[in-house]
Amino acid sequence: MSLYEKLANEIAKSIRDGVLRVGDKLPSVREACASRAVSPSTVFQAYYLLEARGLIRARPRSGYYVTARDDSLPPEPDTSCPDGESTELAISERIFDILDSARNRDVTPLGSAFPSPLLFPLPRLAQAMAAHLKRQDPLDTMEDLSPGNPGLRRQIALRYLIAGINVPANDIVVTNGALEALNLCLQAVAQPGDTVIVEAPTFYGALQALERQGLKALEVPTHPRTGVDLGAMETAIQRHRPKACWLMTQFQNPLGSLMPEEKKRQLVELLARHEIPLIEDDVYGELYFGAARPVPAKAFDKHGLVLHCSSFSKCLAPGYRIGWASAGRYTQRVQRLKLSSTLSASSPAQGALAEYLEQGGYDRHLRRLRETLQAQQELMANAIAREFPAGTRVTRPRGGFFLWLEMPAAVDALALHRQALARGISVAPGPIFSANGQFDNALRLNYGHPWDEAQADAIRILGAMARAACGSAARPS
């Protein structure tokens, strides 16, 4: 057990024993360092772990406070157990059928892949767009071809610098959302028939991309709090000789896992030893709930093997479809693939985002957004604890906007999806996050929409359906 886990367990015991009660403030990081003779990193990791368990919550500019007793919330799921074999994919039709059924705005969007658009500064973005268009030189449309708008790439490079990563603006390729960036990076590092390592469960868009490019998926065990099992990954590398990895090291979709900093360093070192590129999908990195932004694996890349991809779609401007790749040694290849396919992302959208970022206010928006998402997570998690049957396990991520539920084995997630849709509720069933249809008793739920009566009713209805499927009563509150 690591030092931070020991510290977290000691604090958790104090909460269970009633020494620390709901509403009590924990010692500051500085106080905890002095009293425990540990580093700030150890204290932060311990507090992040307690947040993930739902025991404490950070209040901006105030500190950490006890929010719940350990036994009042469902436990977290265990590490996944994929079969260790590479898989040829044929799952896109199932995914399309499920996603197409949930686009109606009258449906309660618990299965949505996006937070509510009402959480974003759309009027400010519209003003930035108008200001940019008034001043735009017609020849700028040529300059905005791949690799993209120079002003926007400069602003993205500044975001990297704030996170402590030196990425030159010339190494950034602007794309039509993160998904295009990820697909271009995949094309740059793998050929049809190759094997690519993914998490289990993994983002269904990754599985679709692998299927479309004729690649095989190799799923590795993944913990809902700390991410992929590096020992299992090394075994998989030695056995299958994969050509690439596609991982989400920060607030993974659907689990919400966050790899500890040291584990990210070890991941990058492991892949570098085998000369395997890492496609790092980091679209949720800005949506952290702790005191500081966790650094991506890109921060530890010394050999240009990490192709870091992100976008503004999940944290600022979902309809603008602006993403990017910082592709290391593969930058030129990604840029040429972009030029030979879609040429350029929208010039007005690129200019508008550059204008908005230059004006300031982005970090203020992000602080409000994080506070809202964290509060909504707590409300949904508590509702699940009340309504779902005994034996349900739920993640408590430290960022993003997804919860992953594993219900008793008697509950069929696909059947529950169909029942819920008939009641005007969308969910994302577990099998769409697996190369071979695992997780058939799991759901991904989105807490990125304002908590209201419709959301509470949806959780109550889903819980009743799950209880009916396994013939049990609600978990006692």
Short mmCIF file of C-alpha atoms in Angstrom, two decimals:
data_model
loop_
_atom_site.label_atom_id
_atom_site.label_comp_id
_atom_site.label_asym_id
_atom_site.label_seq_id
_atom_site.Cartn_x
_atom_site.Cartn_y
_atom_site.Cartn_z
CA MET A 1 0.00 0.00 0.00
CA SER A 2 1.40 3.42 -0.97
CA LEU A 3 1.89 6.24 1.52
CA TYR A 4 -1.03 8.26 0.18
CA GLU A 5 -3.35 5.23 0.39
CA LYS A 6 -2.36 4.70 4.04
CA LEU A 7 -3.09 8.35 4.80
CA ALA A 8 -6.44 8.17 2.99
CA ASN A 9 -7.42 5.01 4.87
CA GLU A 10 -6.57 6.62 8.23
CA ILE A 11 -8.78 9.61 7.44
CA ALA A 12 -11.56 7.32 6.14
CA LYS A 13 -11.44 5.40 9.42
CA SER A 14 -11.79 8.67 11.34
CA ILE A 15 -14.90 9.43 9.29
CA ARG A 16 -16.38 5.95 9.86
CA ASP A 17 -15.67 6.20 13.59
CA GLY A 18 -17.36 9.58 13.84
CA VAL A 19 -14.19 11.44 14.81
CA LEU A 20 -14.62 13.49 11.64
CA ARG A 21 -18.25 14.32 10.93
CA VAL A 22 -20.14 15.61 7.90
CA GLY A 23 -19.28 19.29 7.42
CA ASP A 24 -15.95 19.14 9.27
CA LYS A 25 -13.00 20.74 7.53
CA LEU A 26 -9.88 18.66 6.94
CA PRO A 27 -6.43 20.07 7.69
CA SER A 28 -4.98 22.16 4.88
CA VAL A 29 -2.37 20.52 2.67
CA ARG A 30 0.33 22.52 4.44
CA GLU A 31 -0.94 21.50 7.89
CA ALA A 32 -1.21 17.85 6.87
CA CYS A 33 2.34 17.91 5.47
CA ALA A 34 3.68 19.30 8.75
CA SER A 35 1.72 16.98 11.07
CA ARG A 36 2.27 13.80 9.02
CA ALA A 37 5.79 14.54 7.77
CA VAL A 38 4.79 13.80 4.17
CA SER A 39 5.05 15.68 0.88
CA PRO A 40 2.28 17.89 -0.59
CA SER A 41 1.95 15.35 -3.42
CA THR A 42 1.14 12.59 -0.90
CA VAL A 43 -1.53 14.72 0.78
CA PHE A 44 -3.09 15.75 -2.53
CA GLN A 45 -3.23 12.12 -3.72
CA ALA A 46 -4.82 11.06 -0.41
CA TYR A 47 -7.42 13.81 -0.62
CA TYR A 48 -8.13 13.00 -4.28
CA LEU A 49 -8.65 9.36 -3.29
CA LEU A 50 -11.06 10.35 -0.52
CA GLU A 51 -12.92 12.55 -3.02
CA ALA A 52 -13.21 9.58 -5.38
CA ARG A 53 -14.74 7.56 -2.53
CA GLY A 54 -17.27 10.32 -1.94
CA LEU A 55 -16.03 11.03 1.58
CA ILE A 56 -14.77 14.59 1.15
CA ARG A 57 -15.30 17.46 -1.23
CA ALA A 58 -13.12 20.44 -2.16
CA ARG A 59 -14.68 23.88 -1.82
CA PRO A 60 -12.93 26.48 -4.01
CA ARG A 61 -10.62 28.79 -2.03
CA SER A 62 -11.76 27.17 1.23
CA GLY A 63 -10.42 23.62 1.58
CA TYR A 64 -11.64 20.05 1.89
CA TYR A 65 -14.74 19.08 3.88
CA VAL A 66 -16.29 15.77 4.98
CA THR A 67 -19.43 15.06 2.91
CA ALA A 68 -20.57 11.54 3.80
CA ARG A 69 -19.93 8.44 5.85
CA ASP A 70 -18.13 5.61 4.07
CA ASP A 71 -21.05 3.22 4.46
CA SER A 72 -23.67 5.60 3.02
CA LEU A 73 -22.50 5.16 -0.59
CA PRO A 74 -22.22 2.08 -2.82
CA PRO A 75 -18.70 0.65 -3.19
CA GLU A 76 -16.67 1.23 -6.34
CA PRO A 77 -16.41 -1.45 -9.04
CA ASP A 78 -13.39 -3.73 -9.13
CA THR A 79 -10.66 -3.79 -11.79
CA SER A 80 -12.00 -5.13 -15.09
CA CYS A 81 -11.00 -8.60 -16.32
CA PRO A 82 -10.84 -8.78 -20.14
CA ASP A 83 -9.82 -12.09 -21.73
CA GLY A 84 -6.40 -10.86 -22.89
CA GLU A 85 -7.00 -11.67 -26.57
CA SER A 86 -6.97 -9.23 -29.49
CA THR A 87 -10.38 -8.81 -31.10
CA GLU A 88 -11.53 -8.00 -34.62
CA LEU A 89 -14.34 -5.49 -34.30
CA ALA A 90 -17.90 -5.46 -35.63
CA ILE A 91 -19.81 -3.31 -33.18
CA SER A 92 -20.61 -0.05 -34.97
CA GLU A 93 -24.17 -0.99 -35.91
CA ARG A 94 -25.07 -1.70 -32.29
CA ILE A 95 -23.52 1.59 -31.19
CA PHE A 96 -25.33 3.58 -33.91
CA ASP A 97 -28.67 1.98 -33.02
CA ILE A 98 -28.30 2.90 -29.36
CA LEU A 99 -27.00 6.43 -29.91
CA ASP A 100 -29.55 7.29 -32.61
CA SER A 101 -32.38 6.41 -30.24
CA ALA A 102 -31.37 9.08 -27.71
CA ARG A 103 -31.23 12.28 -29.79
CA ASN A 104 -34.74 13.49 -28.98
CA ARG A 105 -34.53 16.63 -26.82
CA ASP A 106 -37.58 15.44 -24.86
CA VAL A 107 -35.60 12.45 -23.56
CA THR A 108 -33.84 12.81 -20.18
CA PRO A 109 -30.23 12.58 -21.45
CA LEU A 110 -28.51 10.33 -18.92
CA GLY A 111 -26.93 8.48 -21.85
CA SER A 112 -25.63 11.64 -23.53
CA ALA A 113 -21.93 12.04 -24.31
CA PHE A 114 -22.05 15.83 -23.69
CA PRO A 115 -22.83 18.06 -20.72
CA SER A 116 -25.71 20.51 -20.96
CA PRO A 117 -25.07 23.31 -23.49
CA LEU A 118 -26.58 25.67 -20.89
CA LEU A 119 -23.33 25.36 -18.90
CA PHE A 120 -21.26 27.12 -21.58
CA PRO A 121 -20.71 30.88 -22.23
CA LEU A 122 -22.44 30.82 -25.60
CA PRO A 123 -23.29 34.58 -25.66
CA ARG A 124 -19.63 35.47 -25.01
CA LEU A 125 -18.55 33.07 -27.74
CA ALA A 126 -21.06 34.64 -30.15
CA GLN A 127 -19.60 38.09 -29.38
CA ALA A 128 -16.10 36.75 -30.01
CA MET A 129 -17.25 35.27 -33.33
CA ALA A 130 -18.79 38.60 -34.41
CA ALA A 131 -15.68 40.55 -33.42
CA HIS A 132 -13.44 38.13 -35.30
CA LEU A 133 -15.53 38.18 -38.47
CA LYS A 134 -15.53 42.00 -38.55
CA ARG A 135 -11.76 42.08 -38.61
CA GLN A 136 -11.02 38.93 -40.59
CA ASP A 137 -8.75 39.35 -43.59
CA PRO A 138 -10.08 37.18 -46.48
CA LEU A 139 -6.58 35.78 -46.92
CA ASP A 140 -6.73 34.40 -43.35
CA THR A 141 -8.75 31.49 -44.68
CA MET A 142 -5.61 30.31 -46.44
CA GLU A 143 -3.49 30.75 -43.32
CA ASP A 144 -6.04 28.74 -41.31
CA LEU A 145 -5.52 25.62 -43.42
CA SER A 146 -3.81 22.76 -41.61
CA PRO A 147 -2.08 23.07 -39.19
CA GLY A 148 -4.61 25.78 -38.27
CA ASN A 149 -5.14 29.37 -37.10
CA PRO A 150 -1.80 30.69 -35.72
CA GLY A 151 -3.49 32.69 -32.95
CA LEU A 152 -5.47 29.70 -31.75
CA ARG A 153 -2.45 27.40 -31.83
CA ARG A 154 -0.56 29.99 -29.77
CA GLN A 155 -3.37 30.05 -27.19
CA ILE A 156 -3.41 26.24 -27.02
CA ALA A 157 0.36 26.24 -26.52
CA LEU A 158 -0.16 28.67 -23.62
CA ARG A 159 -2.64 26.22 -22.03
CA TYR A 160 0.06 23.54 -22.21
CA LEU A 161 2.53 25.97 -20.64
CA ILE A 162 0.15 26.65 -17.75
CA ALA A 163 0.09 22.89 -17.16
CA GLY A 164 3.89 22.85 -17.11
CA ILE A 165 4.37 21.31 -20.56
CA ASN A 166 6.45 22.99 -23.26
CA VAL A 167 4.68 22.36 -26.57
CA PRO A 168 5.64 24.71 -29.44
CA ALA A 169 2.68 26.14 -31.35
CA ASN A 170 4.17 24.65 -34.54
CA ASP A 171 3.67 21.15 -33.07
CA ILE A 172 -0.12 21.63 -32.81
CA VAL A 173 -2.54 20.61 -35.57
CA VAL A 174 -6.08 22.00 -35.28
CA THR A 175 -8.83 19.53 -36.24
CA ASN A 176 -12.59 19.11 -36.50
CA GLY A 177 -13.04 18.12 -32.85
CA ALA A 178 -10.94 15.70 -30.84
CA LEU A 179 -12.35 12.67 -32.62
CA GLU A 180 -10.78 13.72 -35.92
CA ALA A 181 -7.49 14.36 -34.11
CA LEU A 182 -7.62 10.88 -32.60
CA ASN A 183 -8.48 9.25 -35.92
CA LEU A 184 -5.69 11.07 -37.73
CA CYS A 185 -3.21 10.03 -35.05
CA LEU A 186 -4.38 6.44 -35.32
CA GLN A 187 -3.83 6.54 -39.10
CA ALA A 188 -0.36 7.98 -38.52
CA VAL A 189 0.85 5.12 -36.29
CA ALA A 190 -1.01 1.96 -37.36
CA GLN A 191 -1.85 -0.03 -40.49
CA PRO A 192 -4.81 -2.37 -41.17
CA GLY A 193 -4.36 -5.65 -39.33
CA ASP A 194 -2.32 -4.11 -36.49
CA THR A 195 -3.26 -4.51 -32.84
CA VAL A 196 -3.96 -1.49 -30.61
CA ILE A 197 -4.19 -1.55 -26.80
CA VAL A 198 -7.31 0.01 -25.26
CA GLU A 199 -8.82 0.12 -21.78
CA ALA A 200 -11.60 -2.19 -20.60
CA PRO A 201 -14.16 -0.68 -20.72
CA THR A 202 -13.20 1.89 -23.32
CA PHE A 203 -14.74 4.81 -25.21
CA TYR A 204 -16.94 3.38 -27.96
CA GLY A 205 -15.59 5.99 -30.42
CA ALA A 206 -12.18 4.35 -30.09
CA LEU A 207 -13.67 0.96 -30.95
CA GLN A 208 -15.45 2.43 -33.97
CA ALA A 209 -12.22 4.07 -35.15
CA LEU A 210 -10.34 0.77 -34.86
CA GLU A 211 -13.08 -1.08 -36.73
CA ARG A 212 -13.15 1.51 -39.51
CA GLN A 213 -9.38 1.27 -40.02
CA GLY A 214 -9.28 -2.54 -39.93
CA LEU A 215 -7.39 -2.72 -36.61
CA LYS A 216 -7.70 -5.19 -33.74
CA ALA A 217 -8.49 -4.14 -30.16
CA LEU A 218 -6.53 -5.56 -27.25
CA GLU A 219 -8.31 -4.72 -24.00
CA VAL A 220 -6.27 -4.48 -20.77
CA PRO A 221 -7.57 -4.56 -17.17
CA THR A 222 -8.50 -1.11 -15.91
CA HIS A 223 -9.21 0.11 -12.38
CA PRO A 224 -12.07 2.62 -12.02
CA ARG A 225 -9.92 4.94 -9.94
CA THR A 226 -6.31 4.59 -11.14
CA GLY A 227 -6.62 3.43 -14.76
CA VAL A 228 -4.86 0.67 -16.66
CA ASP A 229 -2.93 -2.13 -14.96
CA LEU A 230 0.66 -1.57 -16.13
CA GLY A 231 1.75 -5.11 -15.29
CA ALA A 232 -1.04 -6.53 -17.44
CA MET A 233 -0.15 -4.05 -20.17
CA GLU A 234 3.48 -5.15 -20.23
CA THR A 235 2.38 -8.80 -20.50
CA ALA A 236 0.06 -7.87 -23.36
CA ILE A 237 2.87 -6.01 -25.14
CA GLN A 238 5.23 -8.97 -24.90
CA ARG A 239 2.58 -11.41 -26.10
CA HIS A 240 0.84 -9.47 -28.88
CA ARG A 241 3.37 -6.84 -30.02
CA PRO A 242 0.80 -4.04 -30.48
CA LYS A 243 1.62 -1.10 -32.72
CA ALA A 244 -0.05 1.58 -30.57
CA CYS A 245 -2.09 2.38 -27.47
CA TRP A 246 -5.23 4.53 -27.30
CA LEU A 247 -5.78 5.50 -23.65
CA MET A 248 -7.54 8.15 -21.57
CA THR A 249 -5.29 8.81 -18.60
CA GLN A 250 -7.54 11.53 -17.14
CA PHE A 251 -11.24 11.05 -16.23
CA GLN A 252 -11.59 8.16 -18.63
CA ASN A 253 -14.84 7.62 -20.51
CA PRO A 254 -16.76 5.69 -19.20
CA LEU A 255 -15.04 4.88 -15.86
CA GLY A 256 -13.82 8.34 -14.89
CA SER A 257 -10.46 6.93 -13.76
CA LEU A 258 -7.47 9.22 -13.22
CA MET A 259 -4.01 7.71 -13.41
CA PRO A 260 -1.75 8.98 -10.60
CA GLU A 261 1.13 11.14 -11.81
CA GLU A 262 3.81 8.54 -11.07
CA LYS A 263 1.81 5.89 -12.89
CA LYS A 264 1.62 8.12 -15.97
CA ARG A 265 5.39 8.48 -15.86
CA GLN A 266 5.77 4.69 -15.64
CA LEU A 267 3.32 4.23 -18.53
CA VAL A 268 5.32 6.55 -20.80
CA GLU A 269 8.58 4.85 -19.83
CA LEU A 270 7.11 1.39 -20.47
CA LEU A 271 5.90 2.35 -23.94
CA ALA A 272 9.16 4.12 -24.77
CA ARG A 273 11.12 0.94 -23.99
CA HIS A 274 9.06 -0.88 -26.60
CA GLU A 275 8.89 2.07 -29.06
CA ILE A 276 5.06 2.05 -28.92
CA PRO A 277 3.26 5.36 -29.55
CA LEU A 278 0.55 6.46 -27.11
CA ILE A 279 -2.53 8.22 -28.46
CA GLU A 280 -3.65 10.13 -25.36
CA ASP A 281 -7.32 11.12 -25.47
CA ASP A 282 -7.50 14.01 -22.98
CA VAL A 283 -10.81 15.75 -23.68
CA TYR A 284 -11.81 15.87 -19.99
CA GLY A 285 -8.50 17.09 -18.54
CA GLU A 286 -9.82 20.60 -17.74
CA LEU A 287 -12.80 19.20 -15.82
CA TYR A 288 -10.93 18.23 -12.63
CA PHE A 289 -12.43 18.67 -9.15
CA GLY A 290 -9.22 18.97 -7.16
CA ALA A 291 -7.06 21.98 -6.38
CA ALA A 292 -4.80 21.67 -9.43
CA ARG A 293 -5.05 20.36 -12.98
CA PRO A 294 -3.51 16.89 -13.21
CA VAL A 295 -0.83 16.71 -15.87
CA PRO A 296 -1.34 14.37 -18.83
CA ALA A 297 1.08 11.61 -19.79
CA LYS A 298 2.36 14.01 -22.46
CA ALA A 299 4.25 15.82 -19.68
CA PHE A 300 6.62 12.83 -19.33
CA ASP A 301 7.25 12.26 -23.05
CA LYS A 302 10.96 12.53 -23.88
CA HIS A 303 10.89 10.75 -27.24
CA GLY A 304 7.94 12.28 -29.12
CA LEU A 305 5.92 9.08 -28.78
CA VAL A 306 2.86 10.62 -27.07
CA LEU A 307 0.25 12.00 -29.45
CA HIS A 308 -1.85 14.18 -27.16
CA CYS A 309 -5.38 15.01 -28.37
CA SER A 310 -7.98 17.30 -26.87
CA SER A 311 -10.71 19.79 -27.80
CA PHE A 312 -12.95 22.60 -26.58
CA SER A 313 -16.11 20.53 -27.13
CA LYS A 314 -16.49 19.21 -23.57
CA CYS A 315 -15.46 22.32 -21.65
CA LEU A 316 -16.25 25.44 -23.71
CA ALA A 317 -17.81 25.23 -27.17
CA PRO A 318 -19.49 21.91 -28.08
CA GLY A 319 -20.99 23.09 -31.36
CA TYR A 320 -17.78 24.64 -32.72
CA ARG A 321 -16.10 21.25 -33.26
CA ILE A 322 -12.56 22.48 -32.68
CA GLY A 323 -9.96 20.05 -31.41
CA TRP A 324 -6.25 19.51 -31.83
CA ALA A 325 -3.36 17.08 -31.74
CA SER A 326 0.11 17.64 -30.34
CA ALA A 327 1.61 14.66 -32.09
CA GLY A 328 5.31 14.74 -31.22
CA ARG A 329 7.47 13.03 -33.84
CA TYR A 330 4.31 12.29 -35.88
CA THR A 331 3.21 15.95 -36.25
CA GLN A 332 4.10 16.30 -39.93
CA ARG A 333 2.38 13.01 -40.78
CA VAL A 334 -0.80 14.08 -38.94
CA GLN A 335 -0.75 17.49 -40.65
CA ARG A 336 -0.46 15.89 -44.10
CA LEU A 337 -3.25 13.43 -43.32
CA LYS A 338 -5.40 16.40 -42.31
CA LEU A 339 -4.59 18.24 -45.55
CA SER A 340 -5.38 15.19 -47.65
CA SER A 341 -8.76 14.63 -45.98
CA THR A 342 -10.65 17.67 -44.67
CA LEU A 343 -8.05 20.42 -45.33
CA SER A 344 -9.05 22.60 -42.38
CA ALA A 345 -11.32 23.06 -39.40
CA SER A 346 -13.84 25.92 -39.64
CA SER A 347 -11.94 29.20 -40.04
CA PRO A 348 -14.59 31.35 -38.26
CA ALA A 349 -14.78 28.90 -35.35
CA GLN A 350 -11.00 28.86 -34.98
CA GLY A 351 -10.86 32.65 -35.04
CA ALA A 352 -13.73 33.02 -32.57
CA LEU A 353 -12.07 30.70 -30.04
CA ALA A 354 -8.73 32.49 -30.42
CA GLU A 355 -10.52 35.79 -29.80
CA TYR A 356 -12.33 34.44 -26.72
CA LEU A 357 -9.16 32.97 -25.20
CA GLU A 358 -7.21 36.18 -25.80
CA GLN A 359 -9.90 38.19 -24.00
CA GLY A 360 -9.51 36.15 -20.80
CA GLY A 361 -12.29 34.65 -18.72
CA TYR A 362 -11.77 31.03 -19.76
CA ASP A 363 -10.39 29.97 -16.39
CA ARG A 364 -13.23 31.74 -14.57
CA HIS A 365 -15.73 29.83 -16.73
CA LEU A 366 -13.91 26.56 -16.02
CA ARG A 367 -14.02 27.13 -12.24
CA ARG A 368 -17.79 27.62 -12.35
CA LEU A 369 -18.22 24.62 -14.63
CA ARG A 370 -16.17 22.34 -12.34
CA GLU A 371 -18.10 23.45 -9.25
CA THR A 372 -21.40 22.77 -11.01
CA LEU A 373 -20.34 19.33 -12.24
CA GLN A 374 -19.01 18.30 -8.83
CA ALA A 375 -22.26 19.32 -7.12
CA GLN A 376 -24.30 17.46 -9.73
CA GLN A 377 -22.18 14.34 -9.31
CA GLU A 378 -22.84 14.34 -5.58
CA LEU A 379 -26.60 14.68 -6.08
CA MET A 380 -26.75 11.86 -8.63
CA ALA A 381 -24.50 9.53 -6.60
CA ASN A 382 -26.65 10.02 -3.51
CA ALA A 383 -29.82 9.36 -5.54
CA ILE A 384 -28.31 6.14 -6.92
CA ALA A 385 -27.44 5.06 -3.36
CA ARG A 386 -31.10 5.50 -2.39
CA GLU A 387 -32.79 4.01 -5.44
CA PHE A 388 -30.68 1.17 -6.86
CA PRO A 389 -30.63 -2.39 -5.52
CA ALA A 390 -28.14 -3.73 -3.02
CA GLY A 391 -25.01 -4.95 -4.77
CA THR A 392 -24.82 -1.95 -7.11
CA ARG A 393 -21.31 -0.49 -7.44
CA VAL A 394 -20.70 3.10 -8.54
CA THR A 395 -17.57 5.06 -9.42
CA ARG A 396 -16.83 8.43 -7.82
CA PRO A 397 -14.53 10.14 -10.32
CA ARG A 398 -12.56 13.28 -9.49
CA GLY A 399 -13.51 14.99 -12.73
CA GLY A 400 -15.44 14.71 -15.98
CA PHE A 401 -19.20 14.12 -16.01
CA PHE A 402 -19.79 10.35 -16.09
CA LEU A 403 -20.65 7.75 -13.47
CA TRP A 404 -20.16 4.05 -14.19
CA LEU A 405 -22.60 1.67 -12.51
CA GLU A 406 -22.21 -2.07 -12.19
CA MET A 407 -25.53 -3.57 -11.10
CA PRO A 408 -26.26 -7.09 -9.84
CA ALA A 409 -25.68 -9.77 -12.49
CA ALA A 410 -29.43 -10.32 -12.94
CA VAL A 411 -29.81 -6.87 -14.56
CA ASP A 412 -29.47 -6.82 -18.36
CA ALA A 413 -28.23 -3.34 -19.31
CA LEU A 414 -29.43 -3.58 -22.93
CA ALA A 415 -32.92 -4.59 -21.79
CA LEU A 416 -32.90 -1.80 -19.21
CA HIS A 417 -31.84 0.65 -21.96
CA ARG A 418 -34.87 -0.34 -24.04
CA GLN A 419 -37.23 -0.10 -21.07
CA ALA A 420 -35.85 3.27 -20.06
CA LEU A 421 -36.12 4.69 -23.57
CA ALA A 422 -39.80 3.74 -23.61
CA ARG A 423 -40.14 5.94 -20.49
CA GLY A 424 -38.28 8.86 -22.07
CA ILE A 425 -34.88 8.20 -20.46
CA SER A 426 -31.63 7.53 -22.31
CA VAL A 427 -28.75 5.55 -20.79
CA ALA A 428 -25.51 4.21 -22.25
CA PRO A 429 -25.42 0.41 -21.68
CA GLY A 430 -22.13 -1.26 -20.80
CA PRO A 431 -21.74 -3.53 -23.87
CA ILE A 432 -21.12 -0.59 -26.23
CA PHE A 433 -17.91 0.11 -24.29
CA SER A 434 -16.46 -3.34 -24.97
CA ALA A 435 -14.87 -4.97 -28.00
CA ASN A 436 -16.71 -8.23 -27.33
CA GLY A 437 -19.87 -7.13 -25.51
CA GLN A 438 -18.76 -7.39 -21.87
CA PHE A 439 -20.22 -5.30 -19.03
CA ASP A 440 -23.76 -6.47 -19.76
CA ASN A 441 -24.92 -5.39 -16.28
CA ALA A 442 -23.31 -1.92 -16.40
CA LEU A 443 -24.45 1.58 -17.32
CA ARG A 444 -22.72 4.89 -17.98
CA LEU A 445 -24.76 7.82 -16.66
CA ASN A 446 -24.17 11.50 -17.45
CA TYR A 447 -24.40 13.97 -14.54
CA GLY A 448 -23.48 16.93 -16.76
CA HIS A 449 -27.06 18.25 -16.96
CA PRO A 450 -28.73 20.41 -14.28
CA TRP A 451 -30.14 18.32 -11.45
CA ASP A 452 -33.90 18.81 -11.47
CA GLU A 453 -37.10 16.87 -10.93
CA ALA A 454 -36.78 15.10 -14.29
CA GLN A 455 -33.27 13.89 -13.43
CA ALA A 456 -34.34 12.70 -9.97
CA ASP A 457 -37.37 10.91 -11.44
CA ALA A 458 -35.19 9.26 -14.07
CA ILE A 459 -32.86 7.82 -11.41
CA ARG A 460 -35.86 6.65 -9.38
CA ILE A 461 -37.36 4.91 -12.44
CA LEU A 462 -34.04 3.30 -13.43
CA GLY A 463 -33.54 2.09 -9.87
CA ALA A 464 -37.01 0.57 -9.81
CA MET A 465 -36.34 -1.22 -13.11
CA ALA A 466 -33.04 -2.59 -11.79
CA ARG A 467 -34.69 -3.76 -8.55
CA ALA A 468 -37.45 -5.44 -10.52
CA ALA A 469 -34.87 -7.24 -12.68
CA CYS A 470 -33.14 -8.75 -9.67
CA GLY A 471 -36.19 -9.01 -7.43
CA SER A 472 -34.72 -6.97 -4.59
CA ALA A 473 -35.65 -3.94 -2.54
CA ALA A 474 -33.95 -0.58 -2.69
CA ARG A 475 -30.68 -0.20 -0.86
CA PRO A 476 -31.46 1.21 2.61
CA SER A 477 -30.47 4.86 2.99
#
